[in-house]
CSV table of C-alpha atoms in Angstrom, one decimal:
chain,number,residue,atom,x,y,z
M,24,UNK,CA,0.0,0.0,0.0
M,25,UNK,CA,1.0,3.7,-0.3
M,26,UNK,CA,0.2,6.7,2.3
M,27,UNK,CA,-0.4,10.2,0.7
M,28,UNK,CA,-0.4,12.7,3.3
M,29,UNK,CA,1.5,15.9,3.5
M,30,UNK,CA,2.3,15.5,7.3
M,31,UNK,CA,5.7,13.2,7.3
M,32,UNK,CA,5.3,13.1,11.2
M,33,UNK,CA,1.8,11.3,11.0
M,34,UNK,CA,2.9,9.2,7.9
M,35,UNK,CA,6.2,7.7,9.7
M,36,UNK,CA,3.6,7.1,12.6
M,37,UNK,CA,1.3,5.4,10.8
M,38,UNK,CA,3.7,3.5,8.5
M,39,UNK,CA,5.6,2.1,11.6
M,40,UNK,CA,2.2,1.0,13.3
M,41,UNK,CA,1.4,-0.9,10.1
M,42,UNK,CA,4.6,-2.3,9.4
M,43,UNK,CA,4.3,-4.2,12.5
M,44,UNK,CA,1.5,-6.1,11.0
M,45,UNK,CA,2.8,-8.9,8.4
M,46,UNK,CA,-0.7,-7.9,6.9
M,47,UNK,CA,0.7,-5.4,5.4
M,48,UNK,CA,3.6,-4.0,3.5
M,49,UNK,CA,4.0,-0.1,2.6
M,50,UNK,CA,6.1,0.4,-0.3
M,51,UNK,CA,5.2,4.3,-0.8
M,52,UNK,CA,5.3,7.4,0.7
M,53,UNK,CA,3.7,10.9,-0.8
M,54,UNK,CA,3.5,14.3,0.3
M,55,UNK,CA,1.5,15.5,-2.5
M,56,UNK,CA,-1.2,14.1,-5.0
M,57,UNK,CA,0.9,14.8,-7.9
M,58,UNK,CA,3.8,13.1,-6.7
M,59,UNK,CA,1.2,9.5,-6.7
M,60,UNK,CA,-0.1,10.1,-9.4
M,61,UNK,CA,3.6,10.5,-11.5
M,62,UNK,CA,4.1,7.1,-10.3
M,63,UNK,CA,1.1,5.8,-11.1
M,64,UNK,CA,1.7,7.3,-14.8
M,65,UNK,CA,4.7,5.1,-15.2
M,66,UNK,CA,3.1,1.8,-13.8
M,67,UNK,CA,3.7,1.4,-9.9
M,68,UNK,CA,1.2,-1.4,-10.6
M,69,UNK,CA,2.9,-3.0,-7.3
M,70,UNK,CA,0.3,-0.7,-5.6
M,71,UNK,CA,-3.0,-2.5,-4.1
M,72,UNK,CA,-4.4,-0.1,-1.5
M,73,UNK,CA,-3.7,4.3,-1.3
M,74,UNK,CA,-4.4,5.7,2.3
M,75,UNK,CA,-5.0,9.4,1.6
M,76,UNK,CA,-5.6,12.4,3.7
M,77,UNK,CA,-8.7,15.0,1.9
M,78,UNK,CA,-6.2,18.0,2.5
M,79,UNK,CA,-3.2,18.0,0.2
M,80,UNK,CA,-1.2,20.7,-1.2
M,81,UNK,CA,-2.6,21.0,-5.1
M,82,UNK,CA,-4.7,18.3,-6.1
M,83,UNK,CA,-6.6,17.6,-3.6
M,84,UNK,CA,-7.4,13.3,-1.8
M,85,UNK,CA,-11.0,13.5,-3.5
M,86,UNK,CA,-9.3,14.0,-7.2
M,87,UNK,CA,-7.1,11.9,-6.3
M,88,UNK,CA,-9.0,9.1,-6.0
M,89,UNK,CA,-10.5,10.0,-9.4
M,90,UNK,CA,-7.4,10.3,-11.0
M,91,UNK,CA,-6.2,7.2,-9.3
M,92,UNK,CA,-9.3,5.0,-10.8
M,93,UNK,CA,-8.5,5.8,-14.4
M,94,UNK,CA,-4.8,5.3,-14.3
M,95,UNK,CA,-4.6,2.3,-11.8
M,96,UNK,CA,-8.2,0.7,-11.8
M,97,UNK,CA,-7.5,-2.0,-9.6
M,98,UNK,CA,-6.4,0.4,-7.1
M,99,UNK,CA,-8.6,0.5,-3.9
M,100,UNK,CA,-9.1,4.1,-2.1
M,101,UNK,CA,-9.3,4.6,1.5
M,102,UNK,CA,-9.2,7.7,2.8
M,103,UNK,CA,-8.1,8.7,6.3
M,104,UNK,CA,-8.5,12.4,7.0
M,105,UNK,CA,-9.7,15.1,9.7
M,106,UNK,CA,-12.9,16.0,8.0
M,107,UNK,CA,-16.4,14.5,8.5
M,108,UNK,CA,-18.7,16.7,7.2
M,109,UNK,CA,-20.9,14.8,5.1
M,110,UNK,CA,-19.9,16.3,1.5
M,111,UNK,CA,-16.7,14.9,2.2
M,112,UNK,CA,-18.2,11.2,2.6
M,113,UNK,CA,-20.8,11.5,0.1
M,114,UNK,CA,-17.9,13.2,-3.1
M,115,UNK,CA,-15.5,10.4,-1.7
M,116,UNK,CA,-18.0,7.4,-2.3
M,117,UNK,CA,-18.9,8.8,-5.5
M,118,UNK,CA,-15.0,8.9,-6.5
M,119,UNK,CA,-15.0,5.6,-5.7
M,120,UNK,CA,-13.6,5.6,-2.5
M,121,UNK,CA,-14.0,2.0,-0.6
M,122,UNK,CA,-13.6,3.3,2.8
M,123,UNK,CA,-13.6,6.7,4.4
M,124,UNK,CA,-12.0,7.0,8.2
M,125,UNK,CA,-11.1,10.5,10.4
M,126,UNK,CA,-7.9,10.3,12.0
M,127,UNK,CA,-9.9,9.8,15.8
M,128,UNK,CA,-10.5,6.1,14.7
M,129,UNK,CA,-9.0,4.0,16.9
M,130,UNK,CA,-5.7,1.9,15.3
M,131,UNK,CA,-7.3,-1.4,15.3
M,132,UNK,CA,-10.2,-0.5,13.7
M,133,UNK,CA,-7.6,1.3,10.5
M,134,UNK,CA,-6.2,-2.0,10.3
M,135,UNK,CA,-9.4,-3.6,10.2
M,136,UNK,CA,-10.5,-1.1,7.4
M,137,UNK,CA,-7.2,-1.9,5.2
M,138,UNK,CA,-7.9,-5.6,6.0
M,139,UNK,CA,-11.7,-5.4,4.7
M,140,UNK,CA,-10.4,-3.0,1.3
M,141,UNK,CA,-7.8,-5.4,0.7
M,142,UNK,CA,-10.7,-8.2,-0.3
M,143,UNK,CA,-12.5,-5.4,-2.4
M,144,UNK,CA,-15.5,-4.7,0.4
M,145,UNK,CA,-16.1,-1.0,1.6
M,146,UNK,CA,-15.9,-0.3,5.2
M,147,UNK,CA,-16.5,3.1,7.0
M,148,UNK,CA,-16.0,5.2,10.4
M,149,UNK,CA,-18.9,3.8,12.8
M,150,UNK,CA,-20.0,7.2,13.0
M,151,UNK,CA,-20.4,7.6,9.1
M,152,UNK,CA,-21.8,3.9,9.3
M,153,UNK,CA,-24.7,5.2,11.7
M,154,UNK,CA,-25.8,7.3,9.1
M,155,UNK,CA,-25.9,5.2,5.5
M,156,UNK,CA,-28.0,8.2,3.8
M,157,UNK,CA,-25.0,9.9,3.0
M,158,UNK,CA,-23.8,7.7,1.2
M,159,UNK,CA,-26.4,8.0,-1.4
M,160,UNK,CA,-28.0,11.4,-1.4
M,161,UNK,CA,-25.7,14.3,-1.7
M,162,UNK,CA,-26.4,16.7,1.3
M,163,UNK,CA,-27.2,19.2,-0.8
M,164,UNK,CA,-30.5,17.8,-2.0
M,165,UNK,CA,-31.9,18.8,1.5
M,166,UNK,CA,-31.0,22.8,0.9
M,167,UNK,CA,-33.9,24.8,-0.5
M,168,UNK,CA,-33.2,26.5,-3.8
M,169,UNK,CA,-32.2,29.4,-2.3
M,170,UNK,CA,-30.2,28.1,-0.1
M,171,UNK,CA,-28.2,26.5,-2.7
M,172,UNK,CA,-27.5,29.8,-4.3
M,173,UNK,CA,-26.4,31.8,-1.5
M,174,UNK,CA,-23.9,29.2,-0.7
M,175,UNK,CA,-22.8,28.8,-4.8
M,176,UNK,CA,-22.5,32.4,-4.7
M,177,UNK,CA,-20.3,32.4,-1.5
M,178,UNK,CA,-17.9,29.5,-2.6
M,179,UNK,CA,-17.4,31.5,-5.6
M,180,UNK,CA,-16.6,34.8,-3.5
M,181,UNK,CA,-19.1,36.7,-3.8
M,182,UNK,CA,-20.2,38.2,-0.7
M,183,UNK,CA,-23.7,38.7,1.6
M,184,UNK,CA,-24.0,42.1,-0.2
M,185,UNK,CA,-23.5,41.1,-3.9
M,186,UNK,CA,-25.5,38.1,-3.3
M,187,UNK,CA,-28.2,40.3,-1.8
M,188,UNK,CA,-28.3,42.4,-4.9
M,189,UNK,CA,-27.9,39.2,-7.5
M,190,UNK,CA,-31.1,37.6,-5.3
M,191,UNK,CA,-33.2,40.7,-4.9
M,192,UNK,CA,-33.4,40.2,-1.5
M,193,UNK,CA,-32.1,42.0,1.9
M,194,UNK,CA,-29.2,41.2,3.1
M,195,UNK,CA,-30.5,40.1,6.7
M,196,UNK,CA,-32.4,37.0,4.3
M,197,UNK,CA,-28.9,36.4,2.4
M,198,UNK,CA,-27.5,36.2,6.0
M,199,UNK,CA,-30.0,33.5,7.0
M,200,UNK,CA,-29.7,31.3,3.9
M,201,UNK,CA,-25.8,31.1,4.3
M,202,UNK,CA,-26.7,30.2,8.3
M,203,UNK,CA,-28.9,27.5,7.5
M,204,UNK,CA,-26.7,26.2,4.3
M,205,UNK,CA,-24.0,26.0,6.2
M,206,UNK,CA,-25.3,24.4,9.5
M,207,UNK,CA,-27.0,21.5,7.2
M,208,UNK,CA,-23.8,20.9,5.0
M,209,UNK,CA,-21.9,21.2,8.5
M,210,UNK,CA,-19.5,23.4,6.9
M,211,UNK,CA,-17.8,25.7,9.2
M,212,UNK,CA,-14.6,27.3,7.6
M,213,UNK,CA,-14.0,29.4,4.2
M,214,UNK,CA,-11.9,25.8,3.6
M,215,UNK,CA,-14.7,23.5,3.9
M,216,UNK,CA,-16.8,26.2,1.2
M,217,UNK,CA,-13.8,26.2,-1.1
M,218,UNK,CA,-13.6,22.0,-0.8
M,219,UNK,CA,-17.3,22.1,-1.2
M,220,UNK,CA,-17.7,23.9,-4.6
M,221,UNK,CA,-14.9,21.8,-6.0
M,222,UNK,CA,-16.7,18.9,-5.4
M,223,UNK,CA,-20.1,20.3,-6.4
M,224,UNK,CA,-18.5,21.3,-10.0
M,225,UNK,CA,-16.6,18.6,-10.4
M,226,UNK,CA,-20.1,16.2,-9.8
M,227,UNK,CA,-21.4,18.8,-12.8
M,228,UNK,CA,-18.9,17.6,-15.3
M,229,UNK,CA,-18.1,14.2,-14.3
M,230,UNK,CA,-20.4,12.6,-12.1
């Protein structure tokens, strides 16, 4: 398997907890999405499993994955990261992903997730198990319409004021829509609306 993480601190720790499993044998280390996917241009076909973080300087884990697919296919996806929100979980699965863990899960149970992948069956945080709808519907089928715009309109950096004018409405209602968008989507940082509207364009195009 191969780690992709941009943290070498967290990917010596995890590499030396794995190693000491016969289970398992890492052969690569990456800081960077691009840096896999070179050697996955020129056939590290060696490769069964990728352990990647979501947050990665440039490309970013949930391209990855997709880039990953169509030039190793036989690779399996697992990714192991800080985020939860749902977006996250729901782009990943739809990318292909066979797992999805935070970095709280307990060791044993990361094992256990590599050791399930490994025989091609998808296994998940018990948190994210404990709710299997987001899995299938993107949490953005529960935002109203308007909802939905004020947060497109913010990930593309616009702000409450433009958006107000753009709407036709006051910018106390702009203010409420981005409230409620955000507390439904769980999205609580300018990063998490940036990753967001990746994802949401790239499910335009390719999904």
């Amino acid at each position: 398997l191969a780690l992709v993480d941009d943290h070498p601190i967290f990917r010596e720790g995890l590499k030396k907890i794995l190693c000491e499993d016969d289970s398992f044998n890492v052969l690569s280390e990456y800081a960077s999405a691009e840096a896999c996917m070179s050697d996955l241009k020129e056939g590290a076909t060696q490769l069964d499993i990728l352990v990647m973080d979501i947050s990665l300087p440039g490309v970013n884990g949930l391209d990855l994955i997709k880039k990953s697919q169509k030039l190793a296919p036989h690779l399996k996806c697992v990714v192991l990261t800080m985020h939860n929100q749902e977006f996250y979980v729901h782009a990943a699965v739809k990318n292909e992903a066979l797992s999805f863990l935070t970095k709280d899960t307990p060791l044993l149970e990361v094992s256990r997730a590599l050791k399930v992948v490994a025989t091609g069956k998808p296994f998940f945080s018990t948190s994210i198990e404990q709710s299997p709808t987001r899995l299938i519907y993107g949490p953005e089928d529960h935002l109203s319409p308007r909802e939905l715009e004020t947060l497109s309109y913010l990930a593309a950096g616009s702000s409450l004021q433009e958006i107000a004018k753009k709407l036709d409405i006051s910018l106390k209602t702009v203010s409420t829509y981005k409230a409620r968008a955000m507390e439904k989507m769980n999205i609580k940082s300018n990063f998490d609306l940036f990753q967001w509207a990746n994802y949401a364009q790239s499910k335009e195009t390719d999904f």
